[in-house]
XYZ file of C-alpha atoms in Angstrom:
755
model
C -133.869 -142.204 17.848
C -133.074 -138.843 16.218
C -132.416 -137.636 12.686
C -132.806 -134.272 10.985
C -132.408 -132.427 7.714
C -131.744 -128.793 6.849
C -135.217 -128.304 5.386
C -137.511 -126.013 7.356
C -137.715 -127.416 10.892
C -135.377 -130.347 10.165
C -138.091 -133.022 10.113
C -137.580 -136.236 8.124
C -139.816 -139.126 7.083
C -139.328 -142.441 8.891
C -139.909 -145.789 7.103
C -139.804 -149.445 8.064
C -138.443 -150.426 4.630
C -135.532 -149.229 2.501
C -137.825 -148.824 -0.518
C -141.557 -148.202 -0.891
C -144.168 -148.190 1.805
C -145.745 -145.278 3.572
C -143.876 -143.363 6.243
C -144.611 -144.270 9.853
C -143.510 -140.961 11.383
C -142.566 -137.405 10.380
C -140.265 -135.478 12.670
C -136.776 -135.459 14.161
C -137.191 -137.757 17.176
C -138.845 -141.156 16.658
C -139.921 -143.356 19.541
C -140.789 -146.826 18.241
C -142.284 -147.910 21.523
C -141.346 -150.887 23.659
C -139.127 -153.336 21.787
C -137.825 -156.748 22.690
C -134.098 -157.311 22.696
C -132.797 -157.611 19.149
C -131.801 -155.653 16.048
C -134.248 -153.222 14.417
C -133.771 -151.142 11.264
C -135.543 -147.951 10.222
C -134.908 -145.716 7.236
C -135.164 -141.922 7.032
C -135.491 -139.529 4.104
C -136.351 -135.865 3.627
C -138.804 -137.044 0.932
C -142.164 -138.790 1.253
C -142.642 -142.094 -0.562
C -143.086 -141.459 -4.272
C -141.201 -138.149 -4.182
C -137.637 -138.262 -5.507
C -137.471 -142.042 -5.243
C -133.907 -142.023 -6.570
C -132.784 -140.669 -3.194
C -131.389 -143.480 -1.075
C -133.053 -143.722 2.298
C -130.585 -143.753 5.192
C -130.691 -146.718 7.523
C -130.750 -146.224 11.275
C -130.277 -149.450 13.171
C -131.177 -149.903 16.804
C -129.607 -152.733 18.744
C -131.784 -153.351 21.767
C -130.100 -154.865 24.786
C -131.752 -155.091 28.185
C -131.667 -151.543 29.545
C -129.006 -150.280 27.128
C -129.994 -149.138 23.614
C -127.300 -148.540 20.999
C -127.674 -146.311 17.941
C -125.581 -147.297 14.946
C -124.083 -144.190 13.308
C -125.116 -143.912 9.629
C -122.975 -142.752 6.736
C -123.025 -139.877 4.301
C -125.323 -140.642 1.361
C -125.051 -138.917 -1.989
C -127.780 -138.229 -4.566
C -127.565 -136.686 -8.044
C -131.230 -136.881 -9.047
C -133.312 -134.862 -6.592
C -131.750 -131.434 -7.238
C -130.550 -129.637 -10.297
C -127.302 -127.742 -9.963
C -129.254 -124.480 -9.870
C -131.408 -125.870 -7.055
C -128.300 -127.035 -5.215
C -127.082 -123.426 -5.263
C -130.359 -121.667 -4.476
C -132.157 -124.203 -2.266
C -129.328 -126.060 -0.543
C -126.145 -124.018 -0.424
C -127.760 -120.594 0.015
C -131.403 -121.344 0.944
C -132.192 -117.688 1.573
C -135.224 -116.007 0.077
C -133.383 -112.694 0.088
C -130.472 -114.012 -1.917
C -130.022 -112.114 -5.152
C -128.308 -114.889 -7.108
C -127.980 -115.011 -10.905
C -125.934 -116.381 -13.790
C -125.472 -119.832 -12.271
C -123.155 -121.989 -14.405
C -121.363 -125.244 -13.783
C -119.030 -127.763 -15.285
C -118.105 -131.365 -14.394
C -117.113 -134.672 -15.965
C -120.523 -135.307 -17.468
C -119.888 -132.287 -19.715
C -116.947 -134.209 -21.211
C -118.458 -137.672 -21.510
C -117.306 -138.671 -18.040
C -118.814 -139.042 -14.549
C -120.662 -136.272 -12.685
C -118.693 -134.698 -9.812
C -121.558 -132.504 -8.466
C -124.192 -133.888 -6.072
C -126.319 -133.437 -2.963
C -125.414 -135.232 0.293
C -127.167 -136.036 3.576
C -125.973 -137.340 6.947
C -128.695 -136.586 9.514
C -127.320 -138.512 12.513
C -124.679 -135.970 13.494
C -121.743 -138.312 12.951
C -120.465 -136.115 10.126
C -119.974 -132.384 10.826
C -122.478 -131.375 8.114
C -125.942 -132.951 7.988
C -126.592 -131.780 4.411
C -124.931 -129.935 1.588
C -123.305 -129.981 -1.829
C -120.353 -132.090 -2.869
C -117.945 -131.143 -5.661
C -115.661 -134.017 -6.627
C -112.818 -134.608 -9.081
C -114.499 -137.926 -9.837
C -117.874 -139.559 -9.459
C -119.548 -137.756 -6.540
C -121.577 -140.874 -5.732
C -118.351 -142.547 -4.563
C -118.387 -140.234 -1.532
C -121.149 -142.361 0.061
C -119.904 -144.063 3.243
C -118.572 -146.250 4.577
C -115.081 -146.314 3.090
C -115.177 -149.324 0.782
C -111.446 -149.684 0.134
C -108.092 -147.923 0.136
C -107.875 -145.816 -3.016
C -111.142 -147.223 -4.307
C -112.718 -143.830 -5.048
C -110.810 -143.182 -8.229
C -112.601 -142.111 -11.403
C -112.367 -139.664 -14.295
C -110.040 -139.597 -17.264
C -107.789 -137.120 -18.996
C -110.560 -136.033 -21.387
C -112.051 -134.233 -18.416
C -109.945 -131.049 -18.154
C -108.725 -129.155 -15.145
C -109.086 -125.429 -14.385
C -106.701 -122.602 -15.203
C -107.402 -120.721 -11.963
C -106.575 -123.856 -9.970
C -103.421 -124.362 -12.036
C -102.285 -120.903 -11.013
C -102.935 -121.584 -7.325
C -100.752 -124.674 -7.093
C -98.378 -123.906 -9.980
C -99.144 -127.299 -11.485
C -101.550 -128.737 -14.027
C -104.954 -129.940 -12.890
C -107.452 -132.444 -14.271
C -111.061 -133.443 -13.641
C -112.279 -130.056 -12.377
C -115.828 -129.686 -11.048
C -116.889 -126.042 -11.038
C -119.944 -124.026 -9.954
C -120.107 -120.266 -10.639
C -122.729 -117.592 -9.991
C -123.241 -113.885 -9.359
C -124.813 -112.456 -6.216
C -125.627 -109.118 -4.612
C -125.101 -109.100 -0.806
C -127.538 -107.452 1.586
C -125.022 -107.513 4.445
C -121.372 -106.678 4.610
C -120.094 -110.170 5.346
C -119.948 -113.400 3.385
C -119.103 -116.821 4.830
C -119.531 -120.564 4.286
C -118.236 -123.824 5.774
C -116.518 -126.658 3.943
C -114.524 -129.871 4.405
C -112.033 -131.312 1.925
C -111.613 -135.094 1.551
C -109.418 -137.222 -0.698
C -108.301 -140.680 -1.729
C -104.754 -139.279 -1.876
C -104.751 -139.582 1.932
C -103.366 -142.698 3.583
C -101.634 -143.689 0.327
C -98.026 -143.268 1.418
C -96.247 -140.416 -0.327
C -99.222 -139.423 -2.502
C -100.454 -136.826 0.029
C -96.932 -135.377 -0.045
C -96.791 -134.967 -3.839
C -100.259 -134.618 -5.363
C -101.769 -131.214 -4.646
C -105.435 -131.894 -5.344
C -106.937 -128.487 -4.618
C -110.122 -126.564 -3.833
C -110.722 -122.854 -4.455
C -113.441 -120.362 -3.552
C -112.769 -117.399 -5.812
C -114.563 -114.121 -5.040
C -114.370 -111.400 -7.704
C -115.654 -107.889 -7.026
C -117.095 -105.525 -9.620
C -113.624 -104.046 -10.147
C -112.310 -107.410 -11.304
C -110.236 -108.098 -8.171
C -110.264 -111.828 -7.364
C -109.545 -113.314 -3.912
C -109.309 -116.982 -2.966
C -111.253 -117.494 0.279
C -110.414 -121.204 0.573
C -107.142 -120.778 2.443
C -105.621 -121.920 5.705
C -106.687 -119.601 8.558
C -104.721 -116.350 8.806
C -102.713 -117.217 5.648
C -103.020 -117.183 1.861
C -102.054 -120.865 1.570
C -104.638 -122.674 -0.605
C -106.604 -125.698 0.585
C -104.663 -128.535 -1.050
C -103.826 -132.098 -0.017
C -100.089 -131.399 0.144
C -100.742 -128.474 2.526
C -102.788 -130.474 5.065
C -101.649 -133.908 6.218
C -99.936 -135.666 9.133
C -96.402 -137.023 9.282
C -96.877 -140.211 7.258
C -93.338 -141.571 7.186
C -92.738 -140.302 3.663
C -92.757 -136.597 4.514
C -93.113 -134.362 7.512
C -96.516 -133.150 8.600
C -98.026 -130.060 6.972
C -100.466 -128.097 9.140
C -101.605 -131.276 10.903
C -103.898 -129.305 13.224
C -106.282 -128.957 10.285
C -106.286 -132.679 9.422
C -109.205 -134.618 10.947
C -107.899 -138.128 10.273
C -107.856 -141.154 8.033
C -111.030 -143.199 7.368
C -110.358 -146.902 7.955
C -111.727 -149.385 5.412
C -115.262 -150.408 6.302
C -115.739 -147.513 8.718
C -118.108 -144.522 8.412
C -118.710 -141.822 7.492
C -117.451 -141.124 3.942
C -116.052 -143.133 1.053
C -112.702 -141.298 1.026
C -109.542 -142.332 2.890
C -109.223 -139.097 4.893
C -110.512 -135.591 5.403
C -109.785 -132.198 6.953
C -111.523 -130.451 9.804
C -114.308 -128.003 8.872
C -113.086 -124.634 7.576
C -114.885 -121.298 7.451
C -114.261 -119.126 4.412
C -115.283 -115.515 4.908
C -114.875 -112.065 3.442
C -116.084 -108.513 3.850
C -118.245 -107.316 0.986
C -120.011 -104.122 0.012
C -123.770 -104.155 0.302
C -125.504 -103.762 -3.050
C -122.491 -104.497 -5.249
C -122.413 -107.449 -7.640
C -119.866 -110.188 -6.926
C -118.900 -113.297 -8.867
C -118.217 -116.581 -7.074
C -116.393 -119.587 -8.435
C -116.218 -122.906 -6.538
C -113.762 -125.397 -8.055
C -112.049 -128.661 -7.100
C -109.661 -130.767 -9.222
C -106.985 -133.458 -9.250
C -103.395 -132.306 -9.575
C -100.925 -133.786 -12.060
C -103.006 -136.897 -12.789
C -106.628 -138.038 -13.033
C -106.499 -140.712 -10.327
C -107.560 -140.876 -6.674
C -110.482 -138.485 -6.402
C -110.689 -135.489 -4.069
C -113.872 -133.707 -3.043
C -115.147 -130.726 -1.097
C -118.273 -130.869 1.077
C -120.098 -127.499 1.280
C -122.495 -127.235 4.242
C -126.113 -126.536 3.353
C -127.241 -123.071 4.339
C -123.760 -122.045 5.461
C -123.329 -119.811 2.440
C -124.588 -116.892 4.483
C -125.660 -113.932 2.379
C -128.097 -112.541 4.930
C -127.580 -110.332 7.945
C -125.064 -111.348 10.543
C -125.081 -109.843 14.010
C -121.838 -111.671 14.724
C -120.797 -114.384 17.120
C -122.477 -114.556 20.497
C -120.870 -112.146 22.927
C -120.294 -114.351 25.952
C -118.500 -113.935 29.235
C -115.143 -115.619 28.870
C -115.045 -115.275 25.097
C -112.875 -112.177 25.261
C -115.298 -109.956 23.336
C -117.758 -109.224 26.117
C -118.291 -105.739 27.492
C -118.534 -104.572 31.060
C -121.841 -103.594 32.521
C -122.196 -99.850 32.117
C -120.796 -99.891 28.603
C -122.839 -100.203 25.408
C -122.669 -102.698 22.568
C -123.962 -101.725 19.129
C -125.603 -104.498 17.136
C -125.483 -103.701 13.427
C -127.377 -105.408 10.619
C -125.155 -103.612 8.092
C -128.273 -102.981 6.015
C -128.996 -99.535 4.624
C -131.906 -98.221 6.712
C -132.458 -95.244 4.438
C -134.578 -97.398 2.160
C -138.162 -96.606 3.079
C -139.466 -100.080 2.294
C -137.016 -101.789 4.712
C -138.514 -102.611 8.124
C -136.452 -103.500 11.199
C -138.037 -105.314 14.148
C -135.756 -105.802 17.157
C -136.446 -108.235 20.008
C -134.980 -108.903 23.429
C -135.621 -112.325 24.917
C -138.459 -112.771 22.435
C -140.261 -109.521 23.285
C -140.390 -106.802 20.664
C -138.561 -103.592 21.491
C -140.844 -100.669 20.804
C -139.431 -97.668 18.971
C -136.349 -99.625 17.837
C -136.689 -99.529 14.049
C -133.227 -98.747 12.669
C -130.454 -100.933 11.312
C -128.559 -100.742 14.608
C -129.459 -101.403 18.224
C -127.634 -100.140 21.282
C -127.747 -102.738 24.069
C -126.555 -102.331 27.623
C -127.795 -105.433 29.420
C -127.533 -109.181 29.082
C -130.091 -110.886 26.861
C -130.867 -112.706 23.641
C -131.339 -110.098 20.927
C -132.810 -110.805 17.523
C -133.871 -108.812 14.507
C -136.233 -109.373 11.621
C -135.409 -107.307 8.563
C -138.199 -107.101 5.989
C -136.560 -105.920 2.789
C -139.419 -106.720 0.466
C -142.594 -108.783 0.368
C -140.611 -111.899 -0.492
C -137.440 -111.094 1.403
C -137.222 -111.299 5.153
C -133.931 -112.032 6.863
C -133.223 -112.491 10.513
C -130.458 -113.200 12.969
C -130.078 -113.708 16.674
C -127.263 -113.103 19.100
C -126.759 -113.781 22.790
C -125.128 -110.839 24.528
C -123.667 -111.168 28.004
C -122.302 -108.247 29.975
C -119.643 -108.895 32.530
C -120.618 -107.515 35.920
C -117.416 -106.771 37.831
C -117.361 -108.126 41.348
C -117.593 -105.421 43.978
C -115.741 -105.287 47.265
C -116.831 -103.394 50.337
C -115.967 -102.734 53.959
C -112.256 -103.136 53.385
C -110.368 -102.824 56.663
C -108.263 -99.806 57.489
C -104.518 -100.232 57.043
C -102.475 -98.775 59.876
C -98.904 -97.573 60.039
C -96.967 -96.258 62.982
C -96.228 -92.555 62.948
C -92.847 -93.295 64.411
C -90.219 -90.931 65.659
C -91.115 -87.746 63.765
C -94.793 -87.773 64.810
C -95.974 -85.772 61.790
C -98.935 -87.920 60.716
C -96.965 -89.675 57.976
C -96.237 -93.380 57.775
C -95.097 -96.138 55.425
C -97.916 -98.435 54.238
C -97.742 -101.831 52.521
C -100.857 -101.534 50.354
C -100.335 -105.091 49.096
C -101.532 -106.234 52.524
C -105.020 -105.309 51.293
C -104.811 -107.790 48.389
C -105.878 -110.797 50.461
C -108.803 -108.859 51.924
C -109.956 -107.981 48.402
C -109.461 -111.475 46.965
C -111.404 -112.987 49.873
C -114.522 -111.190 48.602
C -114.043 -112.396 44.997
C -114.822 -115.728 43.361
C -111.220 -116.377 42.326
C -107.735 -114.974 42.802
C -107.176 -114.287 39.106
C -107.336 -110.522 39.403
C -104.873 -107.674 38.988
C -105.089 -105.082 41.761
C -103.591 -101.603 41.569
C -103.948 -98.660 43.942
C -104.603 -94.961 43.405
C -104.800 -91.753 45.404
C -108.098 -90.676 43.815
C -111.204 -92.425 42.565
C -110.943 -90.586 39.247
C -107.445 -91.945 38.678
C -108.633 -95.459 39.541
C -111.501 -95.233 37.056
C -109.261 -93.821 34.312
C -106.373 -96.159 35.175
C -103.816 -93.362 35.415
C -101.246 -92.362 38.025
C -101.308 -95.660 39.866
C -99.212 -95.890 43.009
C -95.985 -97.508 41.858
C -94.399 -98.482 45.175
C -97.400 -100.300 46.602
C -95.393 -102.125 49.259
C -93.867 -98.951 50.753
C -96.290 -96.085 50.161
C -95.912 -92.777 52.004
C -99.252 -91.106 52.628
C -99.739 -87.583 51.285
C -102.531 -86.641 53.701
C -101.390 -86.706 57.337
C -102.981 -89.118 59.814
C -105.894 -90.396 57.635
C -106.161 -90.825 53.839
C -108.524 -92.622 51.451
C -106.990 -95.064 48.944
C -108.771 -96.554 45.914
C -108.210 -100.074 44.548
C -108.819 -100.884 40.880
C -109.721 -104.566 40.568
C -109.359 -106.054 37.076
C -110.236 -109.711 36.354
C -107.527 -111.428 34.318
C -110.213 -113.011 32.142
C -111.869 -109.637 31.408
C -109.089 -107.034 31.313
C -111.431 -104.331 29.992
C -113.678 -104.575 33.042
C -112.984 -103.359 36.527
C -114.462 -102.360 39.834
C -113.189 -99.834 42.351
C -113.058 -100.277 46.103
C -111.796 -97.914 48.749
C -110.342 -98.030 52.225
C -108.549 -95.816 54.705
C -104.919 -95.725 55.663
C -104.268 -94.219 59.077
C -101.171 -93.424 61.067
C -101.138 -94.537 64.687
C -99.659 -92.040 67.092
C -96.761 -93.465 69.096
C -96.432 -93.010 72.856
C -96.195 -89.433 74.129
C -92.697 -88.310 74.858
C -91.082 -85.805 77.153
C -87.462 -84.906 77.657
C -86.731 -86.062 81.186
C -84.518 -84.175 83.566
C -80.876 -85.096 83.411
C -79.624 -88.088 85.319
C -76.713 -86.813 87.396
C -74.039 -88.724 89.237
C -70.988 -87.537 91.120
C -67.547 -88.383 89.871
C -65.543 -90.508 92.226
C -62.118 -90.190 90.714
C -61.999 -86.904 88.828
C -62.029 -88.584 85.316
C -65.608 -87.682 84.302
C -66.578 -91.385 84.076
C -68.822 -93.255 86.464
C -69.940 -96.865 86.318
C -73.170 -96.699 88.211
C -75.736 -94.796 86.114
C -79.036 -96.531 86.893
C -81.082 -95.500 83.839
C -84.204 -97.205 85.162
C -84.456 -94.427 87.716
C -85.830 -92.284 84.869
C -88.447 -94.752 83.550
C -91.367 -93.410 85.570
C -90.509 -89.862 84.602
C -90.258 -90.830 80.909
C -93.621 -92.650 80.986
C -95.266 -89.611 82.533
C -98.261 -91.681 83.628
C -98.626 -93.796 80.433
C -99.248 -97.536 80.716
C -98.706 -100.450 78.346
C -95.424 -98.950 77.177
C -92.027 -100.658 76.998
C -89.122 -98.311 77.770
C -85.602 -99.134 76.651
C -82.345 -97.195 76.608
C -79.795 -97.087 73.770
C -76.454 -95.420 73.068
C -77.396 -94.294 69.503
C -80.536 -93.022 67.798
C -80.158 -95.787 65.196
C -80.238 -98.435 67.902
C -83.239 -96.775 69.512
C -85.210 -96.612 66.266
C -84.278 -100.197 65.364
C -84.765 -101.461 68.923
C -81.245 -102.855 69.002
C -78.546 -103.121 71.682
C -80.619 -101.922 74.590
C -78.825 -101.063 77.847
C -79.966 -103.409 80.604
C -77.396 -103.077 83.424
C -75.881 -100.205 85.344
C -74.325 -98.011 82.718
C -70.820 -96.607 82.469
C -70.755 -93.481 80.380
C -68.366 -93.539 77.422
C -68.121 -89.772 77.024
C -66.606 -87.952 79.975
C -68.651 -85.453 81.954
C -71.729 -85.345 79.658
C -73.417 -87.928 77.385
C -76.765 -88.203 75.576
C -78.671 -91.489 75.890
C -81.604 -92.295 73.533
C -84.811 -93.598 75.049
C -87.306 -95.751 73.080
C -90.965 -95.924 74.112
C -92.874 -98.739 72.341
C -96.600 -99.386 72.622
C -97.186 -102.992 73.678
C -100.338 -103.320 71.549
C -99.555 -101.416 68.342
C -95.786 -101.747 68.254
C -95.543 -98.034 67.489
C -92.550 -96.300 68.971
C -91.172 -92.876 69.749
C -87.789 -91.753 70.984
C -86.530 -89.086 73.309
C -83.204 -88.259 74.904
C -81.791 -88.480 78.384
C -78.788 -86.423 79.390
C -76.206 -88.034 81.635
C -74.151 -85.593 83.677
C -71.073 -86.471 85.697
C -70.610 -83.774 88.348
C -67.108 -83.187 89.670
C -66.414 -83.455 93.395
C -64.571 -80.773 95.369
C -60.816 -80.942 95.235
C -59.181 -82.078 98.412
C -55.883 -81.403 100.069
C -54.397 -82.992 103.122
C -54.289 -80.150 105.629
C -51.428 -79.903 108.154
C -51.956 -81.443 111.552
C -53.429 -78.961 113.932
C -51.533 -78.770 117.208
C -53.158 -77.109 120.186
C -52.156 -76.733 123.781
C -53.927 -78.212 126.654
C -54.378 -75.730 129.383
C -55.774 -78.285 131.777
C -53.135 -80.893 131.341
C -55.710 -83.605 130.462
C -55.190 -83.793 126.641
C -58.669 -82.418 125.997
C -59.220 -78.996 124.614
C -61.743 -76.951 122.646
C -60.949 -76.243 118.994
C -62.592 -73.746 116.601
C -62.968 -76.035 113.533
C -64.095 -73.190 111.250
C -60.614 -71.804 111.564
C -59.509 -74.759 109.442
C -61.916 -74.088 106.532
C -59.765 -71.734 104.496
C -56.835 -74.084 104.552
C -58.968 -77.069 103.523
C -60.850 -75.185 100.753
C -57.619 -73.958 99.270
C -59.396 -71.168 97.428
C -62.512 -73.171 96.270
C -65.873 -71.456 96.562
C -69.440 -72.715 96.697
C -68.324 -75.537 98.944
C -69.628 -76.305 102.409
C -67.135 -77.835 104.846
C -68.331 -80.028 107.677
C -66.454 -82.220 110.152
C -67.146 -85.701 111.459
C -65.552 -88.157 113.771
C -66.198 -91.163 111.457
C -66.086 -91.818 107.713
C -69.583 -93.258 107.854
C -70.944 -90.090 109.400
C -69.114 -88.028 106.776
C -70.496 -90.099 103.893
C -73.996 -89.889 105.278
C -73.665 -86.291 106.433
C -74.845 -87.275 109.916
C -73.601 -86.234 113.344
C -71.945 -83.078 112.130
C -69.433 -81.772 114.659
C -70.025 -78.322 116.107
C -67.755 -75.471 115.226
C -66.474 -75.276 118.794
C -65.291 -78.823 118.997
C -63.801 -80.532 121.998
C -61.775 -83.518 121.054
C -63.057 -86.842 122.290
C -59.718 -88.640 122.213
C -57.092 -87.159 124.528
C -53.951 -85.742 123.004
C -54.629 -86.821 119.359
C -57.765 -86.898 117.202
C -58.401 -87.540 113.472
C -61.474 -85.889 112.034
C -63.158 -86.618 108.655
C -63.728 -83.448 106.669
C -66.615 -83.420 104.099
C -66.464 -80.878 101.255
C -69.874 -80.669 99.563
C -70.714 -78.720 96.389
C -73.539 -76.356 97.286
C -75.189 -76.880 93.824
C -74.677 -80.526 92.901
C -74.409 -82.027 96.366
C -71.327 -83.910 95.269
C -68.766 -84.265 98.025
C -65.301 -85.426 98.809
C -63.651 -86.188 102.113
C -60.248 -85.735 103.649
C -58.788 -86.046 107.132
C -57.714 -83.472 109.653
C -55.231 -84.510 112.332
C -55.274 -82.785 115.730
C -52.624 -82.950 118.410
C -53.359 -81.565 121.894
C -50.062 -80.653 123.507
C -49.990 -80.805 127.323
C -47.508 -78.204 128.787
C -44.700 -79.562 130.985
C -44.698 -78.844 134.802
C -42.117 -76.093 135.556
C -40.498 -76.213 138.983
C -38.219 -73.197 139.454
C -36.368 -72.349 142.655
C -37.086 -69.043 144.152
C -34.850 -66.264 142.960
C -33.468 -64.718 146.218
C -31.057 -61.792 146.648
C -29.697 -60.158 149.764
C -30.722 -56.593 150.396
C -27.273 -55.200 149.956
C -28.110 -52.083 148.191
C -29.781 -49.689 150.478
C -30.390 -52.282 153.104
C -33.724 -52.175 154.646
C -35.446 -50.994 151.543
C -35.897 -54.627 150.374
C -35.214 -53.587 146.858
C -32.663 -55.124 144.604
C -32.183 -55.506 140.849
C -33.094 -59.046 139.702
C -31.822 -60.346 136.316
C -34.670 -62.651 135.485
C -32.923 -64.078 132.391
C -30.567 -65.831 134.707
C -33.416 -68.219 135.337
C -33.861 -69.039 131.624
C -31.878 -72.250 131.566
C -33.457 -73.469 134.747
C -36.947 -72.748 133.444
C -36.381 -74.202 129.910
C -34.720 -77.199 131.332
C -33.405 -78.272 127.914
C -36.728 -77.997 126.021
C -36.879 -76.613 122.502
C -39.244 -73.812 123.383
C -39.379 -70.098 123.405
C -39.607 -68.289 126.725
C -41.511 -65.108 127.500
C -42.216 -63.333 130.776
C -45.401 -61.488 131.719
C -46.496 -59.439 134.631
C -49.930 -61.163 134.831
C -51.328 -64.630 134.360
C -53.972 -63.439 131.940
C -51.375 -61.792 129.742
C -49.433 -65.014 129.671
C -52.508 -66.955 128.686
C -53.232 -64.533 125.902
C -49.587 -64.190 125.008
C -49.749 -60.403 125.199
C -47.670 -57.726 126.832
C -44.589 -59.865 127.112
C -41.790 -58.175 129.008
C -38.760 -57.031 127.105
C -35.251 -58.147 127.846
C -34.432 -54.734 129.196
C -37.271 -54.967 131.606
C -36.077 -58.317 132.812
C -32.493 -57.264 133.555
């Protein structure tokens, strides 16, 4: 079983009886030994038997069940005999040997022939927020003792017991039954604070908590006469009054219900009032060494019924040094490792007699003897300040530094250096987020990226377009990540990684793919683009080659050409070639020129007729004599002759220039006209007719030797034989004196010579 007080180390005296008898134990944790099942009662008190016997010992009852002990929670007990009001201020409320307190005055009902509203209270079990302190009531303070005896039962005081003008001004109403404590003090630190709870019988009484503004005030007046009420709702100047703190009770809407603890049912612990607030902290900044006046006052409003009270926690009236709240990770006030925190006692260290002793984790810090301490690492720091022989004050604070989580060995981000091949790429830096988060304990971090470590540290010039960043250093660049935990936005770590551009496949501009036109329109339907793939690859492997009509399609890998291609621009067209690395996906483009070469123009030459000297329909023909007619003025063309179309198309079995026809009388040859540069060709036909001369049978031309007989000479008129020789043919007739001349058709005889 446990119980404690606010005296020294918290020890209390344990008794087996409610009154009299020597104590059986002194301390905070009592072990009665092995007990049989049943109910056992013990009583505790901060006083030994015979000392302050008017103080009611507090009962602690243990109900022993097999294997399961139960501790019955005790109630607040109130005493008005053990402490004077001065002692309540100096020994209970303040309890600080350095406190410079003076001019203590008070007023309550017993000053007006009524009950006393000022008392000391104890509740050592922990069931009530304060284990000890002072109570100021608008009625008999003893009625605060728990449990709650009845609804509205704590009602005392009459109208002869006046209220307080300062309280009247706070609530703009008249007050009655005011209990007041006032004193002067001189602070040794720059902060003042205390904790309190307000309770009342106005609570749980229907509309009373809506209409009766029983009120408490903590009035602080500086040496310039400026008065401030510290007993207000947090972050407001609304006074602590019953009408300002209550739930929705059916008679009126709730007022600041977050500050209302709850109603106290009849017969239940821990106080004798019908309801109370949560604990409040009143605090103010003060000037060290100046004299301040404090007034604590509570009173009923409008009437003198249904008491209200304020519980002031013992020792919470802090006039000593205050290093502040613990600085803990997650509290929002911690610092990052690498930064400094200054702990300040706020005590003037120019006074020679003041001694400062600083400690870290219980070990004294040598050479630290000023009013402040600079700390840079986690630990429990404390200070003893010796102001005078009888005045030593101390405080302790736990300081935690947040150590930002580091990341390392972040992978390189790659981007293809597509198309332009200049070492620049587009990088999605957000892809690194998952790699960073995977090294952290949670994903509640904000990550931003920077081009320099200095910018990352100073949180300036962050990269705005993180998902599409263009590197500023070709091929390889260092990027810095600033990693900020959402729970500690003032702390950060910096990691780095590389972004690198991957070179796409090497490209060349292949030689043009040329085809010959087949119909003189500059369009062909049989471009086989794959013929150029090996040339485009130029020995590279693992590369996909595709062909596209536009650069946009090539860069986007769209609408690739897969079949034999028909050019859409006559004569010349540019095709775009995409080379994509199978492994990296990086791509480059080049161009392929398509050229449609024209074929030689053709004419249909006239049929060549030749004579057959041998009368067999076979003759020898000089084919080259036909070239000029077939070329029709074209140059750069080679003409060859063939007996078949297949031979002409394949340029095989070329006929000799001196050609002897193979078919008697008529022959059709295939003529191939081939461009000497492009190799493109066209074909035509050349007809040949071999004319066989007719057989001429002419009777001898005989004349009698009449003229000068005997000389066998006469004049013959050869032309007289013309009709006989022509024999009706449509031919021309010439006469020669020799066979060879006739064959060569030279030296034909004239008509005169023939007659």
